Amino acid sequence: GAGVSQSPSNKVTEKGKDVELRCDPISGHTALYWYRQSLGQGLEFLIYFQGNSAPDKSGLPSDRFSAERTGGSVSTLTIQRTQQEDSAVYLCASSLESRSEQYFGPGTRLTVT
Amino acid sequence: GDSVTQMEGPVTLSEEAFLTINCTYTATGYPSLFWYVQYPGEGLQLLLKATKADDKGSNKGFEATYRKETTSFHLEKGSVQVSDSAVYFCALSDPTGNQFYFGTGTSLTVIP
């Protein structure tokens, strides 16, 4: 079946602009995660959604970052007033339930100029 | 808090050499443990997993054993190939929380 998809694959934006990154998880997966991967770094957890529960936002680096998940499926990560340090690959993953293996999307490479 | 520590890279090996990438963890309770691999230009994909102590995960010639007594999950392969060149991430899933914890990744390059 279809895997996790993300769009856009690449995004170049000017400092101070807002961006929206989209994630389509695997159908039926109740858990959805966002991570950030900076050059040469590991994965930094950002936010986690599980079913209809309140999301775990403990990894969001600042109040410029927010995310929502509509209808328990598609998720959007929004970064307001982008800064150059926001440049990274943003990865989305979904899993059938929490604790089970995650399936990753190809990522969105964000470049803030 | 929970965490994963893995061997720093980069690692460069000749083809057919033996590979070990060390991974140790800190967790409350009984986590599940995973190795993910990221091939050049591709997304992360699950390589293998183990869900309880003494379990051995294996795939594509790689294996790792969940060692509770040493809190380790070292990745091994007896004979690496050029196609194994990738970045390898150790991860744990905490049974008491919602998060996955990833190591910083170990870059492996296999030369012919």
XYZ file of N, CA and C in Angstrom:
675
model
N 0.824 -1.207 0.000
C 0.000 0.000 0.000
C 0.847 1.242 0.000
N 0.223 2.402 -0.059
C 0.947 3.668 -0.096
C 1.648 3.894 1.227
N 2.796 4.513 1.128
C 3.546 4.845 2.331
C 3.189 6.233 2.808
N 4.012 6.747 3.705
C 3.844 8.113 4.193
C 4.315 9.072 3.111
N 3.504 10.057 2.816
C 3.927 11.059 1.831
C 4.001 12.436 2.480
N 4.919 13.234 1.967
C 5.102 14.580 2.479
C 5.199 15.555 1.308
N 4.713 16.745 1.549
C 4.832 17.771 0.511
C 5.018 19.140 1.155
N 5.734 20.051 0.487
C 6.529 19.779 -0.711
C 7.783 18.985 -0.360
N 8.495 18.525 -1.351
C 9.743 17.803 -1.089
C 10.859 18.794 -0.767
N 10.790 19.951 -1.373
C 11.746 21.020 -1.120
C 11.001 22.338 -0.991
N 11.485 23.177 -0.066
C 10.876 24.483 0.104
C 11.974 25.495 0.428
N 12.051 26.530 -0.409
C 12.976 27.621 -0.138
C 12.130 28.841 0.192
N 12.416 29.478 1.303
C 11.625 30.619 1.727
C 12.535 31.704 2.283
N 12.011 32.915 2.278
C 12.787 34.023 2.825
C 12.569 34.124 4.324
N 13.574 34.552 5.005
C 13.486 34.767 6.447
C 12.292 35.658 6.763
N 11.518 35.258 7.768
C 10.356 36.023 8.180
C 9.037 35.552 7.591
N 9.107 34.728 6.555
C 7.879 34.191 5.954
C 7.382 32.984 6.743
N 6.071 32.693 6.591
C 5.487 31.491 7.199
C 5.516 30.351 6.179
N 5.673 29.120 6.667
C 5.627 27.954 5.788
C 4.721 26.887 6.396
N 4.134 26.100 5.503
C 3.314 24.959 5.920
C 3.847 23.704 5.264
N 4.054 22.691 6.072
C 4.539 21.406 5.584
C 3.439 20.372 5.836
N 3.230 19.509 4.834
C 2.104 18.579 4.924
C 2.592 17.146 5.028
N 1.840 16.351 5.774
C 2.142 14.923 5.917
C 0.864 14.104 5.760
N 0.905 13.116 4.872
C -0.186 12.151 4.725
C 0.284 10.810 5.269
N -0.225 10.392 6.418
C 0.261 9.133 7.006
C -0.336 7.927 6.287
N 0.143 6.772 6.655
C -0.424 5.538 6.129
C -1.844 5.380 6.679
N -2.761 5.006 5.808
C -4.156 4.876 6.215
C -4.288 3.879 7.367
N -5.024 4.287 8.395
C -5.240 3.403 9.530
C -4.240 3.568 10.654
N -3.165 4.299 10.391
C -2.178 4.537 11.450
C -2.696 5.624 12.389
N -2.714 5.301 13.678
C -3.282 6.243 14.633
C -2.244 7.224 15.188
N -0.987 6.836 15.127
C 0.066 7.690 15.684
C 0.812 8.400 14.565
N 1.130 9.679 14.799
C 1.852 10.478 13.809
C 2.875 11.337 14.535
N 4.075 11.377 13.993
C 5.196 12.086 14.615
C 5.816 13.051 13.606
N 6.295 14.175 14.115
C 7.126 15.084 13.338
C 8.507 15.155 13.992
N 9.537 15.122 13.139
C 10.916 15.250 13.588
C 11.619 16.281 12.713
N 12.731 16.776 13.233
C 13.593 17.653 12.455
C 14.983 17.035 12.424
N 15.566 17.029 11.230
C 16.913 16.480 11.068
C 17.781 17.560 10.446
N 18.683 18.100 11.255
C 19.596 19.115 10.755
C 20.845 18.443 10.217
N 21.573 19.142 9.377
C 22.745 18.575 8.710
C 23.716 18.004 9.735
N 24.012 16.720 9.573
C 24.967 16.071 10.462
C 24.444 15.778 11.849
N 23.161 16.003 12.073
C 22.572 15.776 13.395
C 21.620 14.594 13.361
N 21.247 14.159 14.533
C 20.256 13.100 14.633
C 18.858 13.652 14.471
N 17.899 12.857 14.857
C 16.505 13.264 14.746
C 16.070 13.968 16.017
N 15.474 15.131 15.845
C 14.956 15.900 16.967
C 13.438 15.781 16.963
N 12.896 15.212 18.014
C 11.454 15.060 18.129
C 10.779 16.426 18.240
N 9.695 16.605 17.511
C 8.962 17.869 17.572
C 7.596 17.712 18.230
N 6.767 16.813 17.677
C 5.394 16.705 18.168
C 4.842 15.327 17.829
N 3.897 14.864 18.632
C 3.327 13.529 18.482
C 1.813 13.610 18.624
N 1.105 12.951 17.702
C -0.350 12.830 17.748
C -0.706 11.354 17.913
N -1.662 11.085 18.786
C -2.168 9.721 18.957
C -3.682 9.781 18.986
N -4.288 9.283 17.927
C -5.736 9.251 17.860
C -6.331 10.631 18.091
N -7.326 10.671 18.976
C -7.997 11.935 19.281
C -7.468 12.602 20.549
N -6.385 12.051 21.089
C -5.826 12.614 22.313
C -5.124 13.934 22.030
N -4.950 14.725 23.080
C -4.202 15.972 22.933
C -2.777 15.648 22.505
N -2.228 16.396 21.557
C -0.875 16.087 21.082
C 0.191 16.369 22.133
N 1.278 15.654 22.027
C 2.464 15.890 22.863
C 3.333 16.899 22.124
N 3.337 18.136 22.599
C 4.055 19.215 21.914
C 5.400 19.523 22.564
N 5.856 18.625 23.414
C 7.013 18.936 24.250
C 8.288 19.185 23.468
N 8.347 18.744 22.223
C 9.558 18.924 21.431
C 9.589 20.169 20.573
N 8.517 20.906 20.509
C 8.491 22.097 19.660
C 9.496 23.125 20.200
N 10.397 23.624 19.349
C 11.488 24.477 19.850
C 11.070 25.885 20.236
N 9.981 26.383 19.691
C 9.519 27.722 20.042
C 8.046 27.862 19.680
N 7.445 28.964 20.112
C 6.020 29.164 19.818
C 5.790 29.544 18.352
N 6.850 29.629 17.575
C 6.663 29.853 16.141
C 6.246 28.567 15.434
N 6.431 27.448 16.120
C 6.104 26.140 15.546
C 4.751 25.670 16.076
N 3.924 25.155 15.182
C 2.654 24.565 15.588
C 2.304 23.466 14.602
N 1.420 22.585 15.018
C 0.997 21.505 14.134
C -0.425 21.128 14.467
N -1.114 20.638 13.464
C -2.450 20.117 13.676
C -2.625 18.859 12.853
N -3.590 18.098 13.262
C -3.916 16.865 12.542
C -5.429 16.822 12.398
N -5.873 16.915 11.176
C -7.307 17.008 10.923
C -7.901 15.628 10.669
N -9.005 15.351 11.322
C -9.713 14.100 11.088
C -8.902 12.862 11.399
N -7.888 13.027 12.233
C -7.055 11.892 12.588
C -6.206 11.368 11.461
N -6.047 12.181 10.396
C -5.266 11.713 9.249
C -4.171 12.706 8.896
N -4.426 13.570 7.937
C -3.420 14.509 7.429
C -2.975 15.457 8.524
N -1.670 15.751 8.524
C -1.120 16.688 9.490
C -0.379 17.805 8.769
N -0.431 18.992 9.369
C 0.282 20.149 8.845
C 1.154 20.722 9.944
N 2.428 20.915 9.615
C 3.365 21.586 10.520
C 3.564 22.999 9.991
N 3.312 23.987 10.833
C 3.438 25.385 10.432
C 4.573 26.038 11.194
N 5.410 26.739 10.455
C 6.485 27.514 11.074
C 6.235 28.967 10.693
N 6.046 29.788 11.711
C 5.801 31.217 11.462
C 7.105 31.988 11.568
N 7.172 33.061 10.808
C 8.331 33.985 10.871
C 9.643 33.194 10.854
N 9.833 32.429 9.786
C 10.970 31.511 9.705
C 12.294 32.232 9.916
N 13.213 31.494 10.521
C 14.575 31.956 10.775
C 15.545 31.018 10.056
N 16.763 31.472 9.842
C 17.731 30.645 9.131
C 18.022 29.352 9.876
N 17.956 29.388 11.203
C 18.222 28.164 11.967
C 17.109 27.127 11.832
N 15.999 27.516 11.187
C 14.928 26.542 10.939
C 15.255 25.652 9.732
N 16.279 26.001 8.992
C 16.663 25.197 7.823
C 17.036 23.790 8.266
N 16.367 22.808 7.677
C 16.560 21.410 8.076
C 15.674 20.544 7.187
N 15.767 19.250 7.378
C 14.813 18.320 6.771
C 13.778 17.977 7.831
N 12.529 18.161 7.489
C 11.437 17.873 8.416
C 10.814 16.536 8.008
N 10.850 15.603 8.948
C 10.391 14.242 8.685
C 9.094 13.966 9.418
N 8.218 13.278 8.740
C 6.971 12.825 9.338
C 6.999 11.304 9.374
N 6.446 10.728 10.414
C 6.367 9.266 10.519
C 5.018 8.890 11.095
N 4.531 7.734 10.726
C 3.296 7.243 11.325
C 3.493 5.799 11.780
N 2.686 5.400 12.741
C 2.730 4.010 13.196
C 1.316 3.560 13.521
N 1.145 2.249 13.486
C -0.182 1.684 13.692
C -0.735 2.088 15.052
N 0.155 2.102 16.027
C -0.197 2.542 17.367
C 1.091 3.012 18.006
N 0.963 3.671 19.163
C 2.185 4.118 19.815
C 3.016 2.893 20.193
N 4.311 3.039 20.150
C 5.297 2.004 20.493
C 5.605 1.045 19.352
N 4.755 0.970 18.352
C 5.098 0.087 17.236
C 6.010 0.824 16.259
N 6.600 0.080 15.321
C 7.597 0.695 14.459
C 6.996 1.826 13.635
N 7.831 2.836 13.390
C 7.405 3.996 12.642
C 7.792 3.849 11.184
N 6.952 4.367 10.330
C 7.207 4.419 8.897
C 7.381 5.880 8.521
N 8.524 6.163 7.922
C 8.882 7.549 7.656
C 8.544 7.971 6.238
N 8.196 9.235 6.118
C 8.063 9.853 4.805
C 9.426 10.277 4.295
N 9.485 10.753 3.054
C 10.766 11.148 2.444
C 11.305 12.465 2.970
N 10.470 13.212 3.683
C 10.934 14.467 4.262
C 10.691 15.675 3.374
N 10.680 16.837 4.008
C 10.656 18.126 3.315
C 11.933 18.868 3.687
N 12.707 19.205 2.659
C 13.931 19.976 2.919
C 13.578 21.454 2.895
N 13.702 22.094 4.041
C 13.385 23.519 4.161
C 14.672 24.326 4.193
N 14.750 25.314 3.321
C 15.888 26.229 3.310
C 15.361 27.644 3.497
N 15.860 28.298 4.537
C 15.466 29.677 4.824
C 16.623 30.590 4.447
N 16.375 31.492 3.514
C 17.454 32.359 3.013
C 17.415 33.744 3.649
N 15.729 11.111 32.188
C 14.814 10.748 31.122
C 15.399 9.687 30.233
N 14.561 9.194 29.336
C 15.015 8.160 28.413
C 15.983 8.732 27.378
N 16.908 7.900 26.956
C 17.866 8.355 25.951
C 18.536 7.165 25.289
N 19.138 7.453 24.162
C 19.895 6.454 23.408
C 21.255 7.047 23.078
N 22.288 6.293 23.301
C 23.647 6.729 22.972
C 24.241 5.733 22.000
N 24.678 6.206 20.863
C 25.281 5.289 19.914
C 26.658 5.786 19.503
N 27.409 4.846 19.007
C 28.789 5.045 18.620
C 28.907 6.169 17.609
N 29.858 7.041 17.842
C 30.055 8.148 16.919
C 30.741 7.649 15.661
N 30.404 8.248 14.573
C 31.074 7.899 13.331
C 32.008 9.006 12.902
N 32.327 9.065 11.642
C 31.954 8.065 10.650
C 32.805 6.803 10.753
N 32.237 5.712 10.267
C 32.929 4.438 10.238
C 33.201 4.070 8.781
N 34.426 3.708 8.503
C 34.802 3.276 7.160
C 35.375 1.870 7.243
N 34.810 0.954 6.462
C 35.258 -0.439 6.455
C 35.480 -0.905 5.036
N 36.324 -1.896 4.910
C 36.492 -2.556 3.615
C 35.397 -3.592 3.439
N 35.055 -3.852 2.202
C 34.046 -4.866 1.907
C 34.426 -6.190 2.565
N 33.427 -6.889 3.087
C 33.557 -8.185 3.773
C 34.093 -8.072 5.193
N 34.321 -6.878 5.675
C 34.759 -6.713 7.075
C 33.585 -6.927 8.016
N 33.910 -7.148 9.292
C 32.896 -7.315 10.337
C 32.503 -5.939 10.874
N 31.206 -5.756 11.070
C 30.694 -4.467 11.537
C 30.078 -4.605 12.922
N 30.420 -3.670 13.796
C 29.701 -3.484 15.057
C 29.440 -1.995 15.226
N 28.210 -1.641 15.488
C 27.865 -0.270 15.871
C 27.217 -0.365 17.243
N 27.866 0.270 18.211
C 27.387 0.166 19.586
C 26.212 1.096 19.860
N 25.288 0.585 20.671
C 24.141 1.377 21.098
C 23.808 0.987 22.529
N 23.714 1.963 23.397
C 23.256 1.726 24.762
C 22.090 2.662 25.038
N 21.284 2.288 26.010
C 20.095 3.080 26.265
C 19.864 3.287 27.756
N 19.078 4.281 28.054
C 18.582 4.536 29.401
C 17.079 4.646 29.301
N 16.362 3.844 30.088
C 14.905 3.880 30.004
C 14.305 3.342 31.284
N 13.107 3.813 31.577
C 12.334 3.219 32.661
C 11.475 2.114 32.052
N 11.218 1.098 32.800
C 10.378 0.029 32.298
C 11.071 -0.804 31.238
N 10.289 -1.272 30.304
C 10.795 -2.204 29.298
C 10.518 -1.657 27.901
N 11.482 -0.924 27.364
C 11.255 -0.322 26.048
C 11.357 -1.351 24.932
N 10.856 -0.982 23.780
C 11.158 -1.702 22.542
C 12.351 -1.008 21.896
N 13.186 -1.764 21.214
C 14.410 -1.220 20.628
C 14.421 -1.453 19.122
N 14.973 -0.489 18.413
C 14.929 -0.504 16.951
C 16.272 -0.047 16.377
N 16.571 -0.539 15.187
C 17.595 0.052 14.339
C 16.922 0.488 13.048
N 17.151 1.765 12.713
C 16.679 2.309 11.446
C 17.891 2.600 10.575
N 17.683 2.570 9.250
C 18.764 2.848 8.307
C 18.294 3.911 7.314
N 19.200 4.797 6.977
C 18.910 5.845 5.984
C 19.955 5.758 4.886
N 19.561 5.202 3.740
C 20.463 5.115 2.598
C 20.568 6.480 1.939
N 21.658 6.750 1.239
C 21.852 8.069 0.622
C 20.661 8.487 -0.223
N 20.140 9.666 0.055
C 19.038 10.211 -0.729
C 17.684 9.590 -0.443
N 17.604 8.736 0.563
C 16.333 8.077 0.879
C 15.875 8.407 2.292
N 14.638 8.041 2.594
C 14.108 8.241 3.933
C 14.514 7.125 4.878
N 14.265 7.333 6.150
C 14.576 6.301 7.149
C 13.658 5.100 6.965
N 14.230 3.938 7.164
C 13.411 2.740 7.122
C 13.852 1.794 8.224
N 12.886 1.035 8.723
C 13.180 0.114 9.809
C 14.081 -1.001 9.302
N 15.143 -1.275 10.046
C 16.041 -2.370 9.698
C 15.699 -3.618 10.517
N 15.587 -3.447 11.833
C 15.221 -4.566 12.700
C 14.743 -4.036 14.037
N 14.125 -4.921 14.818
C 13.617 -4.498 16.114
C 13.624 -5.665 17.084
N 13.516 -5.329 18.375
C 13.376 -6.332 19.433
C 12.496 -5.731 20.509
N 11.563 -6.502 21.007
C 10.581 -5.938 21.920
C 10.751 -6.378 23.364
N 11.601 -7.369 23.624
C 11.816 -7.753 25.011
C 13.227 -8.298 25.179
N 13.628 -8.377 26.439
C 14.986 -8.796 26.766
C 15.311 -10.152 26.144
N 16.538 -10.244 25.625
C 17.113 -11.434 25.001
C 16.569 -11.711 23.604
N 15.625 -10.910 23.148
C 15.175 -11.028 21.756
C 16.318 -10.647 20.824
N 16.390 -11.309 19.678
C 17.354 -10.942 18.652
C 16.579 -10.523 17.427
N 16.814 -9.300 16.982
C 16.241 -8.835 15.722
C 17.239 -9.093 14.608
N 16.739 -9.447 13.428
C 17.663 -9.689 12.318
C 16.986 -9.346 10.998
N 17.809 -8.896 10.055
C 17.308 -8.540 8.730
C 18.502 -8.223 7.839
N 18.488 -8.693 6.618
C 19.511 -8.390 5.609
C 20.923 -8.716 6.103
N 21.061 -9.718 6.947
C 22.369 -10.093 7.455
C 22.785 -9.335 8.703
N 22.015 -8.298 9.067
C 22.273 -7.560 10.302
C 21.537 -8.233 11.452
N 22.110 -8.106 12.643
C 21.403 -8.581 13.821
C 21.773 -7.755 15.038
N 20.869 -7.740 16.009
C 21.111 -7.036 17.266
C 20.326 -7.752 18.343
N 20.939 -7.892 19.517
C 20.311 -8.594 20.633
C 20.018 -7.615 21.760
N 18.806 -7.661 22.268
C 18.337 -6.803 23.355
C 18.941 -7.334 24.642
N 19.914 -6.599 25.205
C 20.602 -7.025 26.429
C 20.200 -6.108 27.569
N 19.306 -6.599 28.423
C 18.834 -5.754 29.522
C 19.920 -5.547 30.568
N 20.743 -6.573 30.777
C 21.751 -6.478 31.845
C 22.814 -5.433 31.532
N 23.061 -5.205 30.242
C 24.042 -4.186 29.854
C 23.360 -2.993 29.185
N 22.049 -2.967 29.164
C 21.245 -1.932 28.487
C 21.841 -1.589 27.126
N 21.992 -2.622 26.308
C 22.621 -2.424 25.001
C 21.822 -3.105 23.897
N 22.071 -2.632 22.681
C 21.414 -3.190 21.494
C 22.368 -2.960 20.327
N 23.527 -3.575 20.379
C 24.574 -3.354 19.391
C 24.212 -3.999 18.056
N 24.478 -3.279 16.985
C 24.199 -3.775 15.631
C 25.445 -4.459 15.078
N 25.259 -5.650 14.489
C 26.394 -6.397 13.950
C 26.049 -6.962 12.577
N 27.110 -7.095 11.769
C 26.984 -7.813 10.504
C 28.323 -8.459 10.218
N 28.279 -9.703 9.827
C 29.510 -10.464 9.667
C 30.352 -10.062 8.469
N 29.713 -9.590 7.399
C 30.447 -9.285 6.168
C 29.709 -8.160 5.436
N 30.221 -6.937 5.561
C 29.511 -5.808 4.979
C 29.767 -5.699 3.476
N 28.827 -5.091 2.806
C 28.915 -4.859 1.371
C 28.875 -3.353 1.099
N 29.311 -2.972 -0.082
C 29.285 -1.555 -0.458
C 27.873 -0.989 -0.317
N 26.885 -1.806 -0.642
C 25.487 -1.365 -0.590
C 24.990 -1.115 0.836
N 25.763 -1.479 1.837
C 25.391 -1.210 3.236
C 25.776 0.202 3.664
N 26.451 0.929 2.823
C 26.834 2.300 3.144
C 25.571 3.127 3.386
N 25.481 3.697 4.562
C 24.256 4.401 4.977
C 24.503 4.999 6.356
N 23.477 5.671 6.865
C 23.514 6.145 8.254
C 22.569 5.264 9.064
N 23.043 4.781 10.191
C 22.282 3.856 11.027
C 21.894 4.555 12.337
N 20.613 4.434 12.689
C 20.088 5.080 13.891
C 19.537 4.016 14.839
N 19.969 4.077 16.073
C 19.402 3.261 17.130
C 18.252 4.041 17.761
N 17.185 3.367 18.164
C 16.041 4.067 18.741
C 15.341 3.198 19.771
N 14.665 3.852 20.689
C 13.836 3.117 21.636
C 12.459 3.741 21.724
N 11.497 2.900 22.032
C 10.129 3.328 22.263
C 9.803 3.061 23.717
N 9.538 4.117 24.423
C 9.301 4.027 25.855
C 7.886 3.539 26.123
N 7.716 2.447 26.874
C 6.365 1.918 27.098
C 5.512 2.815 27.980
N 6.145 3.730 28.699
C 5.364 4.574 29.603
C 5.089 5.951 29.014
N 5.621 6.199 27.818
C 5.436 7.526 27.239
C 4.988 7.451 25.805
N 5.038 8.554 25.119
C 4.564 8.627 23.748
C 5.683 8.749 22.734
N 6.896 8.855 23.208
C 7.951 9.253 22.303
C 8.872 8.111 21.906
N 9.453 8.288 20.732
C 10.591 7.512 20.317
C 11.831 8.367 20.592
N 12.895 7.745 21.023
C 14.156 8.436 21.253
C 15.177 7.859 20.288
N 15.758 8.722 19.494
C 16.724 8.294 18.486
C 18.134 8.684 18.900
N 19.092 7.843 18.545
C 20.485 8.218 18.673
C 20.836 9.210 17.575
N 22.064 9.697 17.617
C 22.493 10.728 16.675
C 22.879 10.168 15.310
N 22.888 8.857 15.176
C 23.201 8.266 13.881
C 24.680 7.970 13.722
N 24.993 6.892 13.049
C 26.376 6.509 12.743
C 26.486 6.301 11.242
N 27.346 7.089 10.623
C 27.541 6.970 9.183
C 28.532 5.857 8.874
N 28.129 4.950 8.004
C 28.985 3.832 7.583
C 29.287 3.958 6.103
N 30.556 3.878 5.767
C 30.986 3.820 4.370
C 31.774 2.536 4.177
N 31.345 1.747 3.197
C 32.050 0.506 2.875
C 32.745 0.687 1.538
N 34.046 0.461 1.533
C 34.826 0.653 0.303
C 35.194 -0.696 -0.310
N 35.186 -0.763 -1.644
C 35.464 -2.045 -2.313
C 36.901 -2.500 -2.066
